[in-house]
Coordinates of C-alpha atoms and ligand atoms in Angstrom, one line a residue:
X1377 CA 111.4 88.6 101.6
X1378 CA 111.3 89.0 105.3
X1379 CA 108.0 88.4 107.1
X1380 CA 105.9 90.5 109.4
X1381 CA 103.2 89.4 111.8
X1382 CA 101.4 91.7 114.3
X1383 CA 98.5 91.1 116.7
X1384 CA 96.2 93.3 118.7
X1385 CA 93.4 91.7 120.7
X1386 CA 92.6 90.0 123.9
X1387 CA 94.7 86.8 123.6
X1388 CA 98.4 86.4 124.4
X1389 CA 100.2 87.9 121.4
X1390 CA 103.5 86.1 121.6
X1391 CA 102.4 82.5 120.8
X1392 CA 100.2 83.8 117.9
X1393 CA 103.0 85.8 116.5
X1394 CA 105.6 83.0 116.9
X1395 CA 103.3 80.6 115.1
X1396 CA 102.7 83.2 112.3
X1397 CA 106.5 83.7 112.0
X1398 CA 107.0 80.0 111.6
X1399 CA 104.6 80.0 108.7
X1400 CA 106.4 83.0 107.2
X1401 CA 109.9 81.6 107.7
X1402 CA 110.2 80.7 104.0
X1403 CA 110.4 84.5 103.4
X1404 CA 113.7 84.8 105.3
X1405 CA 115.4 82.9 108.0
X1406 CA 118.5 84.8 108.9
X1407 CA 117.0 85.8 112.3
X1408 CA 113.7 86.5 114.0
X1409 CA 112.3 88.6 116.7
X1410 CA 109.2 89.7 118.6
X1411 CA 108.2 92.7 120.7
X1412 CA 105.2 92.7 123.0
X1413 CA 103.7 95.4 125.1
X1414 CA 103.5 94.5 128.7
X1415 CA 102.1 97.1 131.2
X1416 CA 103.3 100.1 129.3
X1417 CA 106.7 98.8 128.4
X1418 CA 107.8 97.0 125.3
X1419 CA 109.9 93.9 125.8
X1420 CA 111.6 92.2 122.9
X1421 CA 113.3 88.9 122.1
X1422 CA 115.4 88.5 119.0
X1423 CA 117.8 85.9 117.9
X1424 CA 120.0 85.1 114.9
X1425 CA 119.3 81.9 113.1
X1426 CA 116.2 79.9 112.3
X1427 CA 113.2 80.3 114.5
X1428 CA 113.2 76.9 116.2
X1429 CA 116.9 77.1 116.7
X1430 CA 116.9 80.6 118.2
X1431 CA 113.9 82.8 118.9
X1432 CA 111.6 79.9 120.0
X1433 CA 114.1 78.7 122.6
X1434 CA 114.7 82.2 123.8
X1435 CA 111.0 82.8 124.2
X1436 CA 110.6 79.5 126.1
X1437 CA 113.3 80.6 128.5
X1438 CA 112.1 84.2 128.8
X1439 CA 108.4 84.3 127.8
X1440 CA 106.6 87.6 126.9
X1441 CA 103.1 88.5 128.0
X1442 CA 100.8 91.0 126.6
X1443 CA 98.0 91.4 124.0
X1444 CA 99.7 93.7 121.5
X1445 CA 102.8 92.7 119.6
X1446 CA 104.8 92.6 116.4
X1447 CA 107.2 90.0 115.0
X1448 CA 109.7 89.7 112.1
X1449 CA 111.6 87.0 110.3
X1450 CA 114.6 88.5 108.4
X1451 CA 116.4 88.1 105.1
X1452 CA 119.4 90.4 105.6
X1453 CA 119.8 93.5 103.4
X1454 CA 121.6 96.1 105.5
X1455 CA 123.8 94.6 108.2
X1456 CA 124.9 91.0 108.8
X1457 CA 122.5 88.5 110.3
X1458 CA 123.2 89.0 114.0
X1459 CA 121.1 89.3 117.2
X1460 CA 121.6 93.1 117.1
X1461 CA 120.5 93.5 113.5
X1462 CA 117.4 91.4 114.0
X1463 CA 114.0 93.2 114.2
X1464 CA 112.2 94.7 116.0
X1465 CA 114.2 97.9 116.3
X1466 CA 113.6 100.7 118.8
X1467 CA 113.7 104.5 118.6
X1468 CA 115.9 106.6 120.9
X1469 CA 113.4 106.5 123.8
X1470 CA 113.2 102.7 123.6
X1471 CA 109.4 103.1 123.7
X1472 CA 108.6 102.6 120.0
X1473 CA 109.4 99.4 118.2
X1474 CA 109.4 98.8 114.5
X1475 CA 109.5 95.7 112.2
X1476 CA 110.2 96.5 108.5
X1477 CA 110.5 94.8 105.2
X1478 CA 112.1 96.7 102.3
X1479 CA 115.0 99.1 102.1
X1480 CA 115.2 102.7 103.4
X1481 CA 117.5 104.2 100.7
X1482 CA 118.1 107.6 102.5
X1483 CA 118.9 105.9 105.8
X1484 CA 122.5 107.1 105.9
X1485 CA 121.6 110.8 105.7
X1486 CA 118.9 110.4 108.3
X1487 CA 121.3 108.5 110.5
X1488 CA 124.0 111.2 110.3
X1489 CA 121.3 113.7 111.4
X1490 CA 120.4 111.7 114.4
X1491 CA 123.9 110.9 115.3
X1492 CA 124.7 114.6 115.3
X1493 CA 121.8 115.0 117.7
X1494 CA 123.3 112.4 120.0
X1495 CA 121.2 109.4 119.2
X1496 CA 122.7 106.0 119.9
X1497 CA 122.3 103.2 117.4
X1498 CA 122.6 99.5 118.3
X1499 CA 122.5 98.0 114.8
X1500 CA 123.7 98.5 111.3
X1501 CA 120.2 98.4 109.8
X1502 CA 118.2 101.0 107.9
X1503 CA 115.2 99.9 110.0
X1504 CA 116.6 101.2 113.2
X1505 CA 117.0 104.6 111.5
X1506 CA 113.3 104.5 110.6
X1507 CA 112.4 103.7 114.2
X1508 CA 114.4 106.8 115.3
X1509 CA 112.7 108.9 112.7
X1510 CA 109.2 107.8 113.9
X1511 CA 110.3 108.3 117.5
X1512 CA 111.6 111.8 116.7
X1513 CA 108.3 112.8 115.1
X1514 CA 106.4 111.3 118.0
X1515 CA 108.5 113.3 120.5
X1516 CA 107.8 116.5 118.6
X1517 CA 104.1 115.8 118.7
X1518 CA 104.1 115.8 122.6
X1519 CA 101.5 118.1 124.0
X1520 CA 99.4 118.1 120.8
X1521 CA 95.9 117.0 121.6
X1522 CA 95.1 113.9 119.4
X1523 CA 91.7 112.2 119.1
X1524 CA 91.7 108.6 120.1
X1525 CA 95.4 108.1 120.5
X1526 CA 96.2 109.2 116.9
X1527 CA 99.6 110.5 117.9
X1528 CA 101.4 107.3 116.9
X1529 CA 99.7 107.2 113.5
X1530 CA 100.6 110.8 112.9
X1531 CA 104.2 110.3 113.8
X1532 CA 104.5 107.3 111.4
X1533 CA 102.8 109.3 108.7
X1534 CA 105.2 112.2 109.1
X1535 CA 108.2 109.9 109.2
X1536 CA 107.2 108.1 106.0
X1537 CA 106.9 111.4 104.2
X1538 CA 110.7 111.8 104.8
X1539 CA 111.6 108.3 103.6
X1540 CA 112.9 107.3 100.2
X1541 CA 112.7 103.6 99.6
X1542 CA 110.4 100.7 100.1
X1543 CA 108.7 99.5 103.2
X1544 CA 106.1 97.3 104.8
X1545 CA 106.1 98.1 108.5
X1546 CA 104.5 97.3 111.8
X1547 CA 104.9 99.8 114.7
X1548 CA 103.9 99.7 118.4
X1549 CA 104.4 102.2 121.2
X1550 CA 104.6 101.6 124.9
X1551 CA 102.3 104.5 125.4
X1552 CA 99.5 102.9 123.4
X1553 CA 98.6 99.3 124.4
X1554 CA 96.0 97.9 122.0
X1555 CA 97.2 100.0 119.1
X1556 CA 99.4 98.9 116.2
X1557 CA 100.3 101.0 113.1
X1558 CA 101.1 99.4 109.7
X1559 CA 102.1 101.0 106.4
X1560 CA 103.3 99.9 103.0
X1561 CA 105.1 101.1 100.0
X1562 CA 106.5 98.4 97.7
X1563 CA 106.3 95.6 100.3
X1564 CA 103.2 93.6 100.8
X1565 CA 101.1 94.1 103.9
X1566 CA 97.7 92.6 104.8
X1567 CA 95.2 93.2 107.6
X1568 CA 93.6 90.1 109.0
X1569 CA 90.1 90.9 110.4
X1570 CA 89.3 88.9 113.5
X1571 CA 86.5 89.0 116.1
X1572 CA 87.6 91.4 118.7
X1573 CA 91.2 91.1 117.4
X1574 CA 93.1 92.1 114.3
X1575 CA 96.2 91.0 112.6
X1576 CA 98.9 92.6 110.4
X1577 CA 101.0 90.4 108.1
X1578 CA 103.1 90.4 105.0
X1579 CA 101.5 87.2 103.9
X1580 CA 98.2 85.5 104.2
X1581 CA 99.7 82.2 105.3
X1582 CA 100.7 83.7 108.6
X1583 CA 97.1 84.4 109.6
X1584 CA 94.9 82.0 107.7
X1585 CA 94.7 79.8 110.8
X1586 CA 92.9 82.7 112.6
X1587 CA 90.9 84.4 109.9
X1588 CA 90.1 84.2 106.2
X1589 CA 88.9 87.9 106.0
X1590 CA 91.6 90.2 104.8
X1591 CA 92.3 93.6 103.4
X1592 CA 95.3 93.9 101.0
X1593 CA 96.8 97.3 101.7
X1594 CA 97.8 99.5 98.8
X1595 CA 101.0 101.4 98.4
X1596 CA 101.0 104.5 100.7
X1597 CA 98.3 103.1 102.9
X1598 CA 98.7 103.6 106.7
X1599 CA 96.5 101.5 109.0
X1600 CA 95.8 101.9 112.6
X1601 CA 94.7 98.6 114.2
X1602 CA 92.8 98.2 117.4
X1603 CA 91.2 95.0 118.7
X1604 CA 87.7 96.1 117.6
X1605 CA 88.5 98.1 114.5
X1606 CA 91.0 99.3 112.0
X1607 CA 91.3 102.6 110.1
X1608 CA 93.1 103.1 106.8
X1609 CA 94.4 106.4 105.5
X1610 CA 96.4 107.0 102.4
X1611 CA 99.6 109.1 102.2
X1612 CA 99.1 109.4 98.5
X1613 CA 95.5 110.5 98.1
X1614 CA 92.6 111.8 100.2
X1615 CA 90.8 108.6 100.6
X1616 CA 92.1 105.0 101.0
X1617 CA 90.4 102.2 99.1
X1618 CA 89.5 99.4 101.5
X1619 CA 88.2 96.2 100.2
X1620 CA 87.6 93.1 102.2
X1621 CA 88.6 89.9 100.5
X1622 CA 88.5 86.2 101.4
X1623 CA 91.6 84.0 101.5
X1624 CA 90.8 81.2 99.1
X1625 CA 92.9 78.4 100.7
X1626 CA 92.6 76.7 104.1
X1627 CA 95.2 76.6 106.8
X1628 CA 95.9 73.0 106.0
X1629 CA 96.9 73.9 102.4
X1630 CA 99.9 75.6 103.9
X1631 CA 100.8 72.6 106.1
X1632 CA 103.4 70.0 105.1
X1633 CA 101.0 67.1 105.8
X1634 CA 102.7 63.7 105.5
X1635 CA 105.7 65.1 103.6
X1636 CA 109.1 65.8 105.2
X1637 CA 109.5 69.0 103.2
X1638 CA 107.2 71.5 101.6
X1639 CA 109.2 71.1 98.4
X1640 CA 108.4 67.4 98.1
X1641 CA 104.7 68.0 98.9
X1642 CA 104.6 70.6 96.2
X1643 CA 106.3 68.4 93.7
X1644 CA 103.8 65.7 94.4
X1645 CA 100.9 68.2 94.1
X1646 CA 101.6 68.9 90.4
X1647 CA 99.1 66.4 88.9
X1648 CA 96.4 68.3 90.8
X1649 CA 97.7 71.8 90.4
X1650 CA 98.0 71.4 86.6
X1651 CA 94.4 70.2 86.6
X1652 CA 93.4 73.2 88.6
X1653 CA 95.1 75.5 86.1
X1654 CA 93.1 73.8 83.3
X1655 CA 89.8 73.6 85.1
X1656 CA 87.0 75.4 83.3
X1657 CA 89.4 77.0 80.8
X1658 CA 88.9 74.8 77.7
X1659 CA 86.2 75.5 75.2
X1660 CA 85.8 72.2 73.3
X1661 CA 83.2 73.6 70.9
X1662 CA 85.3 76.5 69.7
X1663 CA 88.6 74.6 70.3
X1664 CA 90.1 77.3 72.3
X1665 CA 90.9 78.5 75.8
X1666 CA 88.6 80.6 78.0
X1667 CA 90.6 83.1 80.0
X1668 CA 88.0 85.6 81.2
X1669 CA 90.4 87.5 83.5
X1670 CA 92.5 88.8 80.6
X1671 CA 90.0 91.7 80.3
X1672 CA 90.8 92.1 76.6
X1673 CA 88.3 91.6 73.8
X1674 CA 89.1 89.2 70.9
X1675 CA 89.7 92.3 68.7
X1676 CA 92.2 93.7 71.2
X1677 CA 94.0 90.3 71.4
X1678 CA 93.9 90.1 67.6
X1679 CA 95.6 93.5 67.5
X1680 CA 98.6 92.4 69.5
X1681 CA 101.7 92.4 67.2
X1682 CA 104.4 91.6 69.8
X1683 CA 104.6 90.2 73.3
X1684 CA 107.3 91.0 75.9
X1685 CA 107.4 88.6 78.9
X1686 CA 109.1 89.8 82.0
X1687 CA 109.9 87.6 85.0
X1688 CA 112.6 86.4 87.4
X1689 CA 114.0 83.0 88.4
X1690 CA 111.9 80.0 87.7
X1691 CA 109.1 82.2 86.3
X1692 CA 111.7 83.4 83.8
X1693 CA 112.3 79.8 82.7
X1694 CA 108.5 79.4 82.3
X1695 CA 108.5 82.6 80.2
X1696 CA 111.1 81.0 77.9
X1697 CA 108.8 78.1 77.3
X1698 CA 106.1 80.6 76.7
X1699 CA 108.2 82.3 74.0
X1700 CA 108.5 79.1 72.1
X1701 CA 104.8 78.3 72.5
X1702 CA 103.4 81.7 71.5
X1703 CA 105.7 81.9 68.5
X1704 CA 104.9 78.4 67.4
X1705 CA 101.1 78.5 67.9
X1706 CA 100.2 82.2 67.5
X1707 CA 103.1 83.3 65.3
X1708 CA 103.6 86.4 67.5
X1709 CA 107.2 87.5 68.1
X1710 CA 108.0 87.3 71.8
X1711 CA 110.9 88.7 73.8
X1712 CA 111.7 87.4 77.2
X1713 CA 113.3 89.8 79.6
X1714 CA 114.9 89.5 83.0
X1715 CA 112.7 91.9 85.0
X1716 CA 115.7 93.3 86.7
X1717 CA 117.3 94.3 83.4
X1718 CA 114.0 95.3 81.7
X1719 CA 113.1 97.9 84.3
X1720 CA 116.3 99.9 83.6
X1721 CA 117.2 99.0 80.1
X1722 CA 114.7 101.3 78.4
X1723 CA 114.3 99.1 75.3
X1724 CA 112.2 100.3 72.4
X1725 CA 108.8 98.6 72.6
X1726 CA 106.7 98.6 69.5
X1727 CA 103.2 99.8 69.5
X1728 CA 100.6 97.0 70.0
X1729 CA 102.9 95.2 72.3
X1730 CA 101.4 93.2 75.1
X1731 CA 103.4 92.9 78.3
X1732 CA 103.1 89.7 80.3
X1733 CA 104.5 89.5 83.8
X1734 CA 104.9 86.0 85.1
X1735 CA 105.3 85.6 88.9
X1736 CA 104.4 83.1 91.5
X1737 CA 104.2 85.5 94.4
X1738 CA 103.0 88.6 92.6
X1739 CA 105.4 90.6 94.8
X1740 CA 108.8 90.3 93.1
X1741 CA 110.2 93.8 93.2
X1742 CA 111.9 93.7 89.8
X1743 CA 108.9 92.2 88.0
X1744 CA 106.6 94.8 89.6
X1745 CA 108.9 97.7 88.6
X1746 CA 109.2 96.4 85.0
X1747 CA 105.4 96.0 84.8
X1748 CA 104.8 99.5 86.2
X1749 CA 107.3 100.9 83.6
X1750 CA 105.5 99.2 80.8
X1751 CA 102.1 100.4 82.1
X1752 CA 103.4 103.9 82.3
X1753 CA 104.3 103.8 78.7
X1754 CA 100.7 102.8 77.9
X1755 CA 101.1 99.1 77.1
X1756 CA 98.5 96.7 78.3
X1757 CA 99.9 94.5 81.1
X1758 CA 98.7 91.0 81.9
X1759 CA 99.9 88.9 84.8
X1760 CA 100.2 85.2 85.2
X1761 CA 100.3 84.9 88.9
X1762 CA 99.6 82.5 91.7
X1763 CA 99.0 84.6 94.8
X1764 CA 95.5 86.1 94.8
X1765 CA 95.4 89.7 95.8
X1766 CA 99.2 90.2 95.4
X1767 CA 100.4 93.6 94.2
X1768 CA 101.2 92.5 90.6
X1769 CA 97.8 90.7 90.3
X1770 CA 96.0 93.8 91.5
X1771 CA 98.0 96.3 89.4
X1772 CA 97.9 94.4 86.1
X1773 CA 95.2 95.2 83.6
X1774 CA 94.1 91.6 83.6
X1775 CA 95.6 88.1 83.9
X1776 CA 95.3 84.5 84.8
X1777 CA 95.6 83.0 88.2
X1778 CA 97.4 79.7 88.6
X1779 CA 95.2 78.4 91.4
X1780 CA 98.1 76.2 92.5
X1781 CA 97.6 76.9 96.2
X1782 CA 100.3 78.3 98.5
X1783 CA 103.8 77.5 97.4
X1784 CA 106.0 77.5 100.5
X1785 CA 109.2 75.7 99.5
X1786 CA 111.7 78.4 98.5
X1787 CA 112.6 76.5 95.4
X1788 CA 109.7 76.9 93.1
X1789 CA 108.2 73.7 91.6
X1790 CA 104.4 73.5 91.1
X1791 CA 104.3 77.2 90.1
X1792 CA 106.5 76.3 87.1
X1793 CA 104.2 73.6 85.7
X1794 CA 101.1 75.7 86.3
X1795 CA 102.7 78.7 84.6
X1796 CA 103.6 76.6 81.6
X1797 CA 100.0 75.2 81.5
X1798 CA 98.6 78.7 81.5
X1799 CA 101.0 79.7 78.7
X1800 CA 99.8 76.7 76.6
X1801 CA 96.3 77.9 77.1
X1802 CA 97.2 81.5 76.2
X1803 CA 99.0 80.2 73.1
X1804 CA 96.0 78.2 72.1
X1805 CA 93.7 81.2 72.5
X1806 CA 96.0 83.6 70.7
X1807 CA 96.7 80.9 68.0
X1808 CA 93.0 80.2 67.4
X1809 CA 92.2 83.9 66.6
X1810 CA 95.1 83.8 64.1
X1811 CA 96.1 80.8 62.1
X1812 CA 95.9 77.8 64.3
X1813 CA 93.6 75.2 62.8
X1814 CA 91.0 73.5 64.9
X1815 CA 92.6 70.1 64.2
X1816 CA 95.9 71.2 65.6
X1817 CA 94.2 73.0 68.4
X1818 CA 92.2 69.9 69.4
X1819 CA 95.4 67.8 69.2
X1820 CA 96.9 70.2 71.8
X1821 CA 93.8 70.1 74.0
X1822 CA 93.7 66.3 73.9
X1823 CA 97.4 66.1 74.9
X1824 CA 97.0 68.7 77.6
X1825 CA 94.2 66.8 79.2
X1826 CA 96.4 63.8 79.6
X1827 CA 99.2 65.7 81.4
X1828 CA 97.9 65.4 85.0
X1829 CA 97.7 61.6 84.8
X1830 CA 101.1 61.5 83.1
X1831 CA 102.6 63.6 85.9
X1832 CA 101.2 61.2 88.4
X1833 CA 102.8 58.3 86.6
X1834 CA 106.2 60.1 86.7
X1835 CA 105.8 60.7 90.4
X1836 CA 105.2 57.0 90.9
X1837 CA 108.8 56.5 89.7
X1838 CA 110.1 58.5 92.7
X1839 CA 112.0 55.6 94.3
X1840 CA 113.9 54.8 91.1
X1841 CA 114.7 58.5 90.6
X1842 CA 115.9 58.7 94.2
X1843 CA 118.3 55.8 93.6
X1844 CA 119.8 57.7 90.6
X1845 CA 120.0 60.9 92.7
X1846 CA 121.9 59.1 95.5
X1847 CA 124.4 57.7 93.0
X1848 CA 125.4 61.2 91.9
X1849 CA 124.9 63.2 95.1
X1850 CA 128.7 63.5 95.6
X1851 CA 129.3 65.4 92.3
X1852 CA 130.7 68.9 92.4
X1853 CA 129.4 70.0 89.0
X1854 CA 126.5 69.1 86.9
X1855 CA 125.3 69.9 83.4
X1856 CA 121.7 69.9 82.2
X1857 CA 121.1 69.9 78.5
X1858 CA 118.0 70.1 76.2
X1859 CA 117.0 71.6 72.9
X1860 CA 114.1 73.8 71.9
X1861 CA 111.3 73.4 74.4
X1862 CA 113.7 71.4 76.6
X1863 CA 116.3 74.1 76.8
X1864 CA 114.4 76.1 79.5
X1865 CA 113.7 72.9 81.3
X1866 CA 117.5 72.3 81.4
X1867 CA 118.0 75.7 82.8
X1868 CA 115.3 75.0 85.4
X1869 CA 116.9 71.7 86.4
X1870 CA 120.2 73.4 86.9
X1871 CA 118.6 76.1 89.0
X1872 CA 116.8 73.7 91.2
X1873 CA 120.0 71.8 91.9
X1874 CA 122.0 74.9 92.6
X1875 CA 119.3 76.4 94.9
X1876 CA 118.9 73.6 97.2
X1877 CA 122.1 71.4 97.1
X1878 CA 124.7 74.1 96.4
X1879 CA 126.2 72.0 93.7
X1880 CA 127.5 74.0 90.8
X1881 CA 125.2 73.3 87.8
X1882 CA 124.7 74.8 84.4
X1883 CA 121.9 74.5 81.9
X1884 CA 122.7 74.7 78.2
X1885 CA 121.1 74.1 74.8
X1886 CA 122.5 70.7 74.1
X1887 CA 124.2 71.8 70.9
X1888 CA 125.9 74.8 72.5
X1889 CA 128.1 72.6 74.7
X1890 CA 130.7 72.2 72.0
X1891 CA 131.2 76.0 72.0
X1892 CA 133.0 76.0 75.3
X1893 CA 131.3 74.2 78.2
X1894 CA 132.2 70.8 77.0
X1895 CA 135.8 71.6 78.2
X1896 CA 134.4 71.0 81.7
X1897 CA 133.2 67.4 81.0
X1898 CA 135.2 64.6 82.6
X1899 CA 134.3 61.3 84.3
X1900 CA 133.3 63.1 87.5
X1901 CA 130.9 65.6 85.9
X1902 CA 127.4 64.1 85.3
X1903 CA 125.2 65.5 82.6
X1904 CA 121.4 65.2 82.7
X1905 CA 120.1 65.3 79.1
X1906 CA 116.5 65.7 78.0
X1907 CA 116.2 63.6 74.9
X1908 CA 112.6 62.7 74.1
X1909 CA 111.5 61.2 70.8
X1910 CA 111.0 64.6 69.1
X1911 CA 111.9 66.3 65.9
X1912 CA 115.5 66.9 67.1
X1913 CA 116.1 63.4 68.6
X1914 CA 118.9 62.5 66.2
X1915 CA 120.6 65.9 66.6
X1916 CA 120.4 65.6 70.4
X1917 CA 121.7 62.1 70.1
X1918 CA 124.9 63.5 68.5
X1919 CA 125.3 65.9 71.4
X1920 CA 124.9 63.0 73.8
X1921 CA 127.6 61.1 72.0
X1922 CA 129.9 64.0 72.3
X1923 CA 129.5 63.9 76.1
X1924 CA 130.0 60.1 76.2
X1925 CA 133.1 60.4 74.1
X1926 CA 134.6 62.5 76.9
X1927 CA 133.7 59.9 79.5
X1928 CA 131.0 62.1 81.1
X1929 CA 128.4 60.1 83.1
X1930 CA 125.0 60.6 81.5
X1931 CA 121.5 60.5 83.0
X1932 CA 119.0 60.6 80.1
X1933 CA 115.4 61.7 80.3
X1934 CA 113.7 59.8 77.5
X1935 CA 110.3 58.8 76.0
X1936 CA 109.0 55.5 77.3
X1937 CA 110.4 52.5 75.4
X1938 CA 113.5 54.2 74.1
X1939 CA 116.1 51.5 73.9
X1940 CA 118.6 53.3 71.7
X1941 CA 119.5 55.9 74.4
X1942 CA 119.4 53.3 77.1
X1943 CA 122.1 51.4 75.4
X1944 CA 124.4 54.4 75.5
X1945 CA 124.0 56.1 78.9
X1946 CA 124.5 55.4 82.6
X1947 CA 121.0 56.0 83.8
X1948 CA 117.6 56.5 82.2
X1949 CA 114.4 58.0 83.4
X1950 CA 111.4 57.2 81.1
X1951 CA 108.6 59.6 80.6
X1952 CA 105.2 59.1 78.9
X1953 CA 104.9 60.3 75.3
X1954 CA 103.4 63.7 74.7
X1955 CA 103.5 66.5 72.1
X1956 CA 106.8 68.2 71.8
X1957 CA 105.6 71.6 73.2
X1958 CA 104.1 69.9 76.2
X1959 CA 107.2 68.0 77.2
X1960 CA 108.4 70.7 79.7
X1961 CA 105.4 69.8 81.8
X1962 CA 106.7 66.3 82.2
X1963 CA 110.5 66.8 81.8
X1964 CA 110.8 69.1 84.7
X1965 CA 109.4 66.6 87.2
X1966 CA 112.3 64.2 87.4
X1967 CA 114.7 67.1 87.5
X1968 CA 112.9 68.5 90.6
X1969 CA 113.0 65.1 92.2
X1970 CA 116.7 64.6 91.4
X1971 CA 117.5 68.0 92.9
X1972 CA 115.4 67.3 96.0
X1973 CA 116.9 63.8 96.7
X1974 CA 120.5 65.0 96.1
X1975 CA 119.9 68.0 98.5
X1976 CA 118.4 65.7 101.2
X1977 CA 121.3 63.3 100.8
X1978 CA 123.8 66.1 101.2
X1979 CA 122.1 67.2 104.5
X1980 CA 120.9 70.5 103.1
X1981 CA 117.8 72.3 104.4
X1982 CA 115.7 71.9 101.4
X1983 CA 112.9 74.3 102.3
X1984 CA 115.2 77.0 103.6
X1985 CA 118.2 77.0 101.3
X1986 CA 121.1 79.3 102.4
X1987 CA 121.0 82.9 101.2
X1988 CA 117.7 82.6 99.4
X1989 CA 114.2 83.9 100.0
X1990 CA 110.9 82.9 98.5
X1991 CA 109.7 86.3 97.5
X1992 CA 112.3 88.9 96.6
X1993 CA 110.6 92.2 97.4
X1994 CA 113.9 94.3 97.3
X1995 CA 115.9 95.2 94.2
Ligands
G6P117 C1 113.0 84.1 94.1 C2 112.7 82.6 94.4 C3 112.6 81.9 93.1 C4 111.5 82.5 92.2 C5 111.9 84.0 91.9 C6 110.8 84.7 91.2 O1 114.3 84.2 93.6 O2 113.7 82.1 95.2 O3 112.1 80.5 93.4 O4 111.5 81.8 91.0 O5 112.1 84.7 93.2 O6 109.6 84.7 92.0 P1 108.2 85.0 91.5 O7 107.4 85.0 92.8 O8 108.2 86.3 90.9 O9 107.8 83.9 90.6

């Protein structure tokens, strides 16, 4: 949520920062801005709207020159998306500029203090107050003799000690060309290590084209970057831990390639990404899964009596599939909690409960807070996460990476199928140390192995799915129905459609329709129903008939060769046969494609849907 890029070096900063911001735009696109140091003054350009419609044009008309700079792409929290509220923000002197992700909770009290002292504010943002606070400390440090221009770092450090809230920040001062200060608490921030140049970013994708060597900063770290070196101190302890890591993916992996949108690219990657999630993780001899990163012994896993899964959005839907899987294969009771509720609800958690945090980004604020609360209470916490080095991945006791590569499209797609794949593996592992027979385990493994090719075969039906999408693109409301394993898929299908096409859509367990929602059904309200040939086929068929009896158009997702449903409904998408618990891995694909094609037909910006952000690092 919001993106930060900063550069110190010998090259022109503005083009590097602008390109970085383009790569970060999926984190927020309400507005964008840049500040660059030019001969002891800071000049900034900022503009409401998407980068190529605002900031890039402005920079073209009024270029910035200089070798030190910071940039920001915004998802508005405090203050509407306007030019004035865009970052960077300046202190009272106009000589210190700040970009900020997060929320300064005590900004109003600080603002009152500065207003009483005669400060002028140009925006409604909390960030501008932080800039004034840093500037105020900087002014107070005048005359103090600092080694190697440490005055800016000291001012930032003192300001942050007064701040309540979350932040990832980049700060430059007109007095210190070639110096940039960054700090984090609750918002991700990364140092990119170059050759005679250094970068600051909220996300690896902004800098991977320049360097693969990074340092993931920890909460309370404050870094001072210069072209030839960087120094990290910690506000929280005497010494900061600095570990250099390698970015695993290439710059090309975060390009759109031949696809018009990231979302479509990511949908089409799923055969491969599911394969990546499986690679090297199946033990055929023992008929189980090998998940070394869990950092728990078999005895510790055997001692788990309950599991609580906490997540948000699409990851929460994957968690629901996980609940069904773990209960069926491992017979462990599972609770799935919205992270935003879990963190404040204070539920009783039994001893021997394992907490599982599921998150694509590893930075979702609510998931992180829920996980920290569980850790504080002494429960082991595992993360199922995609982004290597993310805060949740680093703070968990162990976990499993998805290895799905960067997911840039705001609407999550490939992360869902990878998360479900990992949850199948976890269920297999937990099941096999309990009561799951090797025959049933092997059946699951064999079916799992076929999934990547089956996904490819569904993707090859894209044209046919697109035709169906175009037929219904004018609808105002949609329903998505499924039972058991397909209920979370129905929720996910509805979420995808809402997120990117702004059509009102609801997902329900198919049989629950008759308890209220069926009142909404008429000839203009299409229903997508997942009805594979599974144990509840006949029951779901009755639910389908109930929709049909009320003249609702029906798009059915069925198992290949199903003629019975075909005879009843308006449109059919056939999927290869698989085991019931694995159907979500296939069933979600046509729903992603339907949402995608409908959104494109309606002229929506698929990769940057209104009001949303990819990674929600505020509460
Ligand atoms: C945001 C995104 C969703 C995502 C959710 C959880 O709302 O727009 O696509 O599912 O956050 O994100 P996470 O990174 O924790 O999976």
